[in-house]
Coordinates of C-alpha atoms and ligand atoms in Angstrom, one line a residue:
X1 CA -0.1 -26.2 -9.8
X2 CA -3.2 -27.3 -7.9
X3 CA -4.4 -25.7 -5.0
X4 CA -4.5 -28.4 -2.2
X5 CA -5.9 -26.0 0.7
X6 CA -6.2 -22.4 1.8
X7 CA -5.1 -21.4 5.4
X8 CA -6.8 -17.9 6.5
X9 CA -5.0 -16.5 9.6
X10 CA -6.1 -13.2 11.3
X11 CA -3.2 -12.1 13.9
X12 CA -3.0 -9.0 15.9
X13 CA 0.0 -6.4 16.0
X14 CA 0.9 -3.4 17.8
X15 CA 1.9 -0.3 15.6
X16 CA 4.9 1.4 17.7
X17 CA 3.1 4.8 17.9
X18 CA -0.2 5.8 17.2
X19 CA -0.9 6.6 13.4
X20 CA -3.8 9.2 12.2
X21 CA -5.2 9.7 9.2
X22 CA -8.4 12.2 8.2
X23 CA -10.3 8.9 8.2
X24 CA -9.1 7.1 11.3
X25 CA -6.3 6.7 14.2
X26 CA -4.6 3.0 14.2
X27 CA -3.2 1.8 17.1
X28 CA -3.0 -1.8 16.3
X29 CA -3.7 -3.4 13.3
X30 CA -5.9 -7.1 12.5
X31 CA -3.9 -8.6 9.6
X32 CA -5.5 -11.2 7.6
X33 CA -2.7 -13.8 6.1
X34 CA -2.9 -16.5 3.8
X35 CA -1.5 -19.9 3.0
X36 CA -1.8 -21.5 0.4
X37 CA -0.7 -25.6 -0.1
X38 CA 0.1 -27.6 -3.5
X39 CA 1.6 -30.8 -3.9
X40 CA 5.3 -28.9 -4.3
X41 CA 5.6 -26.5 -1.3
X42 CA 3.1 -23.1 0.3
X43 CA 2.7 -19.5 -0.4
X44 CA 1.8 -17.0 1.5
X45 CA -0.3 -13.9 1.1
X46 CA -1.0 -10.5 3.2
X47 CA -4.6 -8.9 2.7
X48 CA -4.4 -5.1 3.3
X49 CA -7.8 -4.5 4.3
X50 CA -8.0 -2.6 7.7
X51 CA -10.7 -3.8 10.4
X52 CA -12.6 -1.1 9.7
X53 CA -14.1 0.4 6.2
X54 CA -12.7 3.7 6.5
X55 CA -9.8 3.8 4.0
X56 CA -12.0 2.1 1.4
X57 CA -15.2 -0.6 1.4
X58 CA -13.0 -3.5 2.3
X59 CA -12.7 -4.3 5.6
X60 CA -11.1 -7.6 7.5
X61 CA -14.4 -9.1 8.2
X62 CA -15.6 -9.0 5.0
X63 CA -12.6 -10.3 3.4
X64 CA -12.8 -13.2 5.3
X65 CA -16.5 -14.1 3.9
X66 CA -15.7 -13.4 0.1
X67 CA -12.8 -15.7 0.2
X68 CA -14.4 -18.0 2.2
X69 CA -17.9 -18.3 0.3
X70 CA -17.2 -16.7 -2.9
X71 CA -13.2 -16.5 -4.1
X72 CA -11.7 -20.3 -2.6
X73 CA -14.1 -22.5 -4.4
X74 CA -13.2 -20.6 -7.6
X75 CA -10.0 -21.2 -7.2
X76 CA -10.1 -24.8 -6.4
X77 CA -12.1 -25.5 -9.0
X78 CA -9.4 -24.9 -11.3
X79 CA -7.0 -27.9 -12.1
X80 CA -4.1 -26.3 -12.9
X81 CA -3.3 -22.5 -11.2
X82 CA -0.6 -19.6 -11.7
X83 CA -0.9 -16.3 -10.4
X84 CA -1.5 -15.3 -14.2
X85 CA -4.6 -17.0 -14.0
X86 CA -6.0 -15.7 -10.8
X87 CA -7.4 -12.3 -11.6
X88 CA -9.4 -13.6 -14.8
X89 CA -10.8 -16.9 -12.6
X90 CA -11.9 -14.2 -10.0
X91 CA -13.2 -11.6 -12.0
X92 CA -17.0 -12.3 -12.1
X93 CA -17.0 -12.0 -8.2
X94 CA -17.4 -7.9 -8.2
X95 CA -14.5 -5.3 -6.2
X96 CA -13.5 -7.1 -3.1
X97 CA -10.2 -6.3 -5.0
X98 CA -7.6 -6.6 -1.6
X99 CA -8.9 -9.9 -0.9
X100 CA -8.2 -11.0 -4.5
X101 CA -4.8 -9.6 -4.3
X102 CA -4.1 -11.6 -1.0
X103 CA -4.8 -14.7 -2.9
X104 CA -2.8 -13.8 -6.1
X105 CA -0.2 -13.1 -3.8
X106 CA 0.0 -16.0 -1.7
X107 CA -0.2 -18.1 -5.5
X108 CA 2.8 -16.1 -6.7
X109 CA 4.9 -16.8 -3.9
X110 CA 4.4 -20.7 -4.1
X111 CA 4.6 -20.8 -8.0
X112 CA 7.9 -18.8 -7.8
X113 CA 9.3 -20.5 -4.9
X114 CA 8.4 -24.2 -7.3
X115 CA 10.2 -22.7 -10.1
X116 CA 13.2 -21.2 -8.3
X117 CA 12.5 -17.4 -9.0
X118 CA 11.8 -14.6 -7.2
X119 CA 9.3 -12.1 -7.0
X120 CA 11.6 -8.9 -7.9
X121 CA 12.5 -11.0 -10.9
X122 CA 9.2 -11.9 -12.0
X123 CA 8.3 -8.5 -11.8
X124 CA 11.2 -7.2 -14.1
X125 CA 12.7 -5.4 -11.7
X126 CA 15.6 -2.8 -12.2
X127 CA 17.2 -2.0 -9.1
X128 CA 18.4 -3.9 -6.1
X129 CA 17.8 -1.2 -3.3
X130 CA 14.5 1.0 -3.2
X131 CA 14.7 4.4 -2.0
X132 CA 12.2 5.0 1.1
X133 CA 10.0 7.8 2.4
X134 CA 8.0 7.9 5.6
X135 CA 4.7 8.4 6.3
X136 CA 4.0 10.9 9.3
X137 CA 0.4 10.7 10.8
X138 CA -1.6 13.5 11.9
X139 CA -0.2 14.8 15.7
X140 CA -1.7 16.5 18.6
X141 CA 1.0 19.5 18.2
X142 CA 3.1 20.8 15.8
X143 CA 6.9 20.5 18.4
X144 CA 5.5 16.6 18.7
X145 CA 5.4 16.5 14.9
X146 CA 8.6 18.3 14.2
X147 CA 9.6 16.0 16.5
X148 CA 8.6 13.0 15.0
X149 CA 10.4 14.2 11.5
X150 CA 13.5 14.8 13.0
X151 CA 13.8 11.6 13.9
X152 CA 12.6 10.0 10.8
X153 CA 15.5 11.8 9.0
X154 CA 18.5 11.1 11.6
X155 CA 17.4 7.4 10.6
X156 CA 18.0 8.0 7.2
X157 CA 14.4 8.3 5.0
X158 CA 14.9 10.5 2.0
X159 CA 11.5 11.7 1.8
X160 CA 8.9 12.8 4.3
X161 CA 4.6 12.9 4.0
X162 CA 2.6 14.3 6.1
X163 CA -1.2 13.5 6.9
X164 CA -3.1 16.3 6.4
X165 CA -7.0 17.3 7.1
X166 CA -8.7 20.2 7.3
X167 CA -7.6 22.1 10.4
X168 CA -4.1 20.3 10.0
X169 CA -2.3 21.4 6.6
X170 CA -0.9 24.7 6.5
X171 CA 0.8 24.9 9.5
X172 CA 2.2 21.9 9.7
X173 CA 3.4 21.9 6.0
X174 CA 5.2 25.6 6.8
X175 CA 6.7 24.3 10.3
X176 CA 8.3 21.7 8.7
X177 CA 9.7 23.5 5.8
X178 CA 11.0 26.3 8.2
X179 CA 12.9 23.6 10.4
X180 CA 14.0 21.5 7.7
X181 CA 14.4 23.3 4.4
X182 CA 14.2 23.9 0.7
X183 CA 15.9 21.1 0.1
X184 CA 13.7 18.5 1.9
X185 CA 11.1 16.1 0.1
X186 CA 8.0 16.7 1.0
X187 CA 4.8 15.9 0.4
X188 CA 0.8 15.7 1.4
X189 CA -2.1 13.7 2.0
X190 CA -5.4 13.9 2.8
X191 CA -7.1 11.0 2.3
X192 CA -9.9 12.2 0.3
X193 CA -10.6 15.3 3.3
X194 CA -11.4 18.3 1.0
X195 CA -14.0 19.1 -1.9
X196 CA -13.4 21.6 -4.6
X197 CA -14.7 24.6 -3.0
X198 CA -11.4 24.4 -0.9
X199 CA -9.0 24.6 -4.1
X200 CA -8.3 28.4 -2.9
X201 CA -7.4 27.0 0.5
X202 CA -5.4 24.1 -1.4
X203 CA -3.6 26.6 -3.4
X204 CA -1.8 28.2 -0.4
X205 CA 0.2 24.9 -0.3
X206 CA 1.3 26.4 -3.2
X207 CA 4.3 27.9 -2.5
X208 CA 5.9 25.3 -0.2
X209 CA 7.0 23.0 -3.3
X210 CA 6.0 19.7 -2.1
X211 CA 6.3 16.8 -4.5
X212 CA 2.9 16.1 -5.0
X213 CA -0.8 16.0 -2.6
X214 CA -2.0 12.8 -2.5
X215 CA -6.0 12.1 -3.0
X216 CA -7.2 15.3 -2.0
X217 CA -11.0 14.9 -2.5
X218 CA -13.8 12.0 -2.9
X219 CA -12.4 8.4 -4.2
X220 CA -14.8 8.3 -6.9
X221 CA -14.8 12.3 -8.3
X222 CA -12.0 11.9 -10.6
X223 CA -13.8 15.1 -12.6
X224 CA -12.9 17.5 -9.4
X225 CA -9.7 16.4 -9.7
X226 CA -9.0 17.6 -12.8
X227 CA -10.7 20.7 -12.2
X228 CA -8.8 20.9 -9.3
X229 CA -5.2 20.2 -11.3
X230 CA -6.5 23.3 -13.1
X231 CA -6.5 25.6 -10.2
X232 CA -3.2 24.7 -7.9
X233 CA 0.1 24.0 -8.4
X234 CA 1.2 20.9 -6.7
X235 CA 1.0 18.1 -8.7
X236 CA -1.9 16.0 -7.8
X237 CA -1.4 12.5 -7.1
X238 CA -4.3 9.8 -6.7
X239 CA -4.4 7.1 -4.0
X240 CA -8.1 5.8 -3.3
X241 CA -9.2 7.0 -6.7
X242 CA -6.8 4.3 -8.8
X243 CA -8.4 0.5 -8.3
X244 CA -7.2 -0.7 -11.8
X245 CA -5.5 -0.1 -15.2
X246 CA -8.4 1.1 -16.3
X247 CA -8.9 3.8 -13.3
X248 CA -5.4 5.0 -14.5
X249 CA -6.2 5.0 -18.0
X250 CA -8.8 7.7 -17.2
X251 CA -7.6 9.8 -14.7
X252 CA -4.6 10.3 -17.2
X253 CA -6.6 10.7 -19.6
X254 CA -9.1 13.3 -18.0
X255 CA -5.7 15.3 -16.4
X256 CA -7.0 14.1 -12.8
X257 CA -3.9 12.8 -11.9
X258 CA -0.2 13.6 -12.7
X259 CA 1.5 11.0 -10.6
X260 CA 0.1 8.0 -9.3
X261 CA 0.5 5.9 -5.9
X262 CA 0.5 2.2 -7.0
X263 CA -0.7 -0.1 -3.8
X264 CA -1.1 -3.5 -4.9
X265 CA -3.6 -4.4 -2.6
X266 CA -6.2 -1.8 -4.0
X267 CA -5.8 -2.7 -7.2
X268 CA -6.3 -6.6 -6.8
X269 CA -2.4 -7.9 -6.9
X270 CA 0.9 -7.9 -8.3
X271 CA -0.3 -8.2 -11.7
X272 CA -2.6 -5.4 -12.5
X273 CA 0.3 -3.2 -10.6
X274 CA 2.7 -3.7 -12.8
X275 CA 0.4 -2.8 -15.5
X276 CA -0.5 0.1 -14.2
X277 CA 3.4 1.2 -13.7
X278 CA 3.7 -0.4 -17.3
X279 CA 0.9 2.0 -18.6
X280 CA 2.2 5.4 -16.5
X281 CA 5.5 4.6 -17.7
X282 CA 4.5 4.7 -21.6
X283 CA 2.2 7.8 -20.5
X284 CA 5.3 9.4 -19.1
X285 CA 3.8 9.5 -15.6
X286 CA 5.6 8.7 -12.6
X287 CA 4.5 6.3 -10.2
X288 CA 5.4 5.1 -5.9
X289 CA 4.9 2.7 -4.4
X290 CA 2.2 3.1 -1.4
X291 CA 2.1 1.4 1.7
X292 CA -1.3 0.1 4.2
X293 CA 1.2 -0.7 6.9
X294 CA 2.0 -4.4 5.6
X295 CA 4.0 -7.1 7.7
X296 CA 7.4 -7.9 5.9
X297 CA 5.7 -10.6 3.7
X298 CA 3.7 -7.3 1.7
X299 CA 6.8 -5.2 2.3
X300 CA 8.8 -7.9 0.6
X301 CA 6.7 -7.3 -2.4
X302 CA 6.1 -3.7 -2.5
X303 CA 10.1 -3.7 -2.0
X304 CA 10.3 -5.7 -5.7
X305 CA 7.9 -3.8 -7.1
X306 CA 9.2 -0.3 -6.2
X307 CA 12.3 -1.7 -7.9
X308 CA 10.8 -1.6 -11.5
X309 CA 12.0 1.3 -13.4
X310 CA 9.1 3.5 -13.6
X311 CA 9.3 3.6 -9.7
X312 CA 11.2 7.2 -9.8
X313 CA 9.7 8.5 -6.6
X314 CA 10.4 7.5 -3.2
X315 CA 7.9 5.3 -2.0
X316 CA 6.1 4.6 1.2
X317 CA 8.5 1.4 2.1
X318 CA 9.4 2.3 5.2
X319 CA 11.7 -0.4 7.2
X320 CA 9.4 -3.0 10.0
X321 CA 10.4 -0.8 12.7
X322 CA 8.5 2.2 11.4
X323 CA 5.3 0.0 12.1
X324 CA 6.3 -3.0 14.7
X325 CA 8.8 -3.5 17.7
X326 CA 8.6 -7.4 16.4
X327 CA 7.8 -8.0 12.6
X328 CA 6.7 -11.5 11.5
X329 CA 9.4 -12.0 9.4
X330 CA 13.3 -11.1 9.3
X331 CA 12.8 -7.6 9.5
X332 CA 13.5 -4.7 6.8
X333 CA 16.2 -2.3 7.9
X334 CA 16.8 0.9 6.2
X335 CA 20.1 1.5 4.5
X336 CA 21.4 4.1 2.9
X337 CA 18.0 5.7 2.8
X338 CA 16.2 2.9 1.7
X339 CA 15.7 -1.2 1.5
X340 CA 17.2 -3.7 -0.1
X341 CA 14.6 -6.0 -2.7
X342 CA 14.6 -9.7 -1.3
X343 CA 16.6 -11.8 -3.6
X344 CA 15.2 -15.7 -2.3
X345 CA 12.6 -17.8 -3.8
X346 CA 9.7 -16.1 -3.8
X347 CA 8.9 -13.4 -2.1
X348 CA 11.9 -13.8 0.0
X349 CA 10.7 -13.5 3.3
X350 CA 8.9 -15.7 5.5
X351 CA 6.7 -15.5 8.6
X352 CA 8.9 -16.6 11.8
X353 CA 6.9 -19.9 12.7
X354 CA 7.3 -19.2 16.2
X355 CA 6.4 -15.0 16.5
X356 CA 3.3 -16.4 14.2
X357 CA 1.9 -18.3 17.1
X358 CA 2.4 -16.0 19.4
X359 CA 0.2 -13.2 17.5
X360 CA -2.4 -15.2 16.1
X361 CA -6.2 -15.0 16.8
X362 CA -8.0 -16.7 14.7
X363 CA -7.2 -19.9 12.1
X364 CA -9.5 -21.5 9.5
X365 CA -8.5 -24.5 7.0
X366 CA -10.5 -24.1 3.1
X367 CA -10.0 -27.0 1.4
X368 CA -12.3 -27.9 -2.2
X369 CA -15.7 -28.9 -1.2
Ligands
OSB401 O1 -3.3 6.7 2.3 O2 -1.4 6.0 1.9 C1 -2.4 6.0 2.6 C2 -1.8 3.7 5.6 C3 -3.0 3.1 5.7 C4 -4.0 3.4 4.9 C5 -3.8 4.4 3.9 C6 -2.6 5.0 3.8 C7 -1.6 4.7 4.7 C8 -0.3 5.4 4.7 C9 0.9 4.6 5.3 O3 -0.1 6.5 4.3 C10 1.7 4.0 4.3 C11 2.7 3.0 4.9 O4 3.7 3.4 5.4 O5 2.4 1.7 4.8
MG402 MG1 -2.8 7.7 0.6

C-alpha cells in the first residue's frame, strides 16, 4: 500500500458537561484527525493529545509539527506500508508516541478496509459486546456528584471512577459508597496528584474496596509505586506511567503496578497495545481499556480492543453521549451495560461528511515532497 497523501484536520467539540481532572477542567476539546489516501480507498486516524500538555508532554500543537516535519516524510518514503510497519519506520523520531499512534491508526483502518477485515478481527478479539465504566470528573459538591452517579447508573454503566485530588478523595469515595453500596464498582484516580509521604492518607481508602487507584503519584517514579503497593491495600493501577511494552515489563516486574490501564494513544497505537495486553495476560495481570475522551472513530477501536480476552475489567468506553450531544460518527449507545465492537471494514465507523464540516477548524494536505 503506498501512501498517496496525509489530510491533518483539527475540529472543535463541546463536552456535554464540564470534566475535571487534578491536572485540568475540559470544557471542549481540539481533536486532531487524520486521513490517509492510497491508490485503493482512505483511513482515518484520531490523535488523543489534548490542547494543552497537562495529561502528558504531548499536546495538539505539537502533534501537528512532528507529523508534519518529522513523521509524514518517513512515511512516504516508504514504497509499500502496513500498520505493521509503522512503528519500526517511526521509531528513530523520539516519544511523540500519540501522534505516531494517530498515524498507525489511520494506516490500519485503510489496510483493513483494502483487505475486507476489521479492526476487532485483526486484533483477535473475543467478545462482541464490551462492558463499560464511566468516568466521573472532580465536582464542586458532593449532592452534585452523587448526583451525577446516579444518573450514570439509571443509564446502565457497570462500573463507576471517580477523579480524585488532594482535598477531593475521602469524602467523596465514602459518599458514594454510603448511597450506593457494597456491591457497586468502584474505583479512583488521581492523575499523578500525591507523593509517597501521603501513602498513610492513601491507605484510608483502604477500607472502601475499590477496584483499583489509578496513577497515584509522578508518571516517571515507578519506584514509589512499588513502595507504595507495599504500604496500602487497593490495588494499584498505572495510567501515565505505562508508554510501552517495555514500561509494562518493569512496572510488573518491580511490583509497581498490579493492573494496568492500556490507552492506545499513550503507548504509540494498536499494535504495541495489544502487546502489552499480550504480555499482562501471560504475567497474569489484568488490563482496561482507558479512554482520553475519543470521537467514535478512537471509540471504535478502543471498543475492539477492550474485546480481546485479557480485557477482564470494565473499561473506560463510555457511549458518545457521555462526551458529545453530536458525535462525528454513528454514535455508540450503551446496551446492556456496555457497547457493541464495530463489525465493518475497518474500524467500522466513519466521520459523518457533513457534521465534519460543520466542526472543522483547521485543514492541511501532506503529500511526499
Ligand atoms: O486519566 O484516564 C485518564 C480523560 C482525559 C485524560 C486522562 C484521563 C481521562 C479519563 C476519561 O479519565 C476517560 C474517558 O472516558 O475517555
Ligand atoms: Mg487515568
Amino acid at each position: 500500500m503506498k501512501i498517496l497523501s496525509i489530510e491533518l484536520r483539527r475540529i472543535a467539540l463541546p463536552l456535554v458537561s464540564p470534566f475535571r481532572t487534578s491536572f485540568a477542567t475540559e470544557t471542549a476539546r481540539d481533536i486532531l484527525l487524520i486521513r490517509v489516501t492510497t491508490p485503493e480507498g482512505e483511513g482515518w486516524g484520531e490523535c488523543v493529545s489534548s490542547a494543552d500538555p497537562l495529561y502528558s508532554s504531548e499536546y495538539v500543537d505539537g502533534s501537528v509539527d512532528v507529523i508534519t516535519r518529522f513523521l509524514a516524510p518517513r512515511l512516504f518514503a516508504l514504497d509499500d506500508v502496513c500498520a505493521e510497519m509503522v512503528g519500526r519506520a517511526l521509531e528513530p523520531v523520539k516519544g511523540h508516541k500519540m501522534a505516531k499512534a494517530a498515524l498507525e491508526m489511520a494506516v490500519l483502518d485503510a489496510e483493513l478496509r483494502e483487505s475486507g477485515r476489521s479492526v476487532a478481527e485483526y486484533l483477535g478479539a473475543s467478545r462482541t459486546h464490551v462492558v463499560s465504566g464511566v468516568s466521573v470528573g472532580i465536582m464542586d459538591s458532593i449532592p452534585e456528584l452523587l448526583d451525577a452517579v446516579d444518573e450514570y447508573l439509571n443509564q446502565g454503566y457497570a462500573r463507576i471512577k471517580l477523579k480524585i485530588e488532594p482535598g477531593w478523595d475521602l469524602q467523596p469515595v465514602r459518599a458514594v459508597r454510603d448511597s450506593f453500596g457494597d456491591d457497586l464498582l468502584l474505583q479512583v484516580d488521581a492523575n499523578a496528584a500525591y507523593t509517597l509521604g501521603d501513602a498513610p492518607h492513601l491507605a484510608r481508602l483502604d477500607p472502601f474496596d475499590l477496584l483499583l487507584i489509578e496513577q497515584p503519584l509522578a508518571h516517571d517514579d515507578l519506584r514509589h509505586h512499588a513502595i507504595l503497593a507495599q504500604r496500602i491495600r487497593t490495588p494499584i493501577c498505572l495510567d501515565e506511567s505505562i508508554e510501552s511494552a517495555k514500561d509494562a515489563a518493569d512496572a510488573i516486574a518491580l511490583g509497581a503496578a498490579q493492573i494496568i490501564n492500556i490507552k492506545p494513544g499513550r503507548v504509540g497505537g494498536y499494535l504495541e497495545a495489544r502487546r502489552i495486553h499480550d504480555l499482562c495476560q501471560a504475567n497474569g495481570v489484568p488490563v482496561w481499556c482507558g479512554g482520553m475522551l475519543e470521537t467514535g472513530l478512537g471509540r471504535a477501536a478502543n471498543v475492539a480492543l477492550a474485546a480481546l480476552p485479557g480485557f477482564t475489567l470494565p473499561g473506560d468506553t463510555s457511549a458518545s453521549s457521555r462526551y458529545y450531544a453530536r458525535d462525528i460518527t454513528e454514535p455508540f449507545v450503551l446496551v446492556d451495560g456496555g457497547l457493541a465492537v464495530p463489525d465493518g471494514l475497518g474500524l467500522g465507523r466513519e466521520p459523518d461528511p457533513g457534521v465534519l464540516d460543520e466542526v472543522t477548524t483547521w485543514t492541511a494536505t501532506l503529500t511526499p515532497a
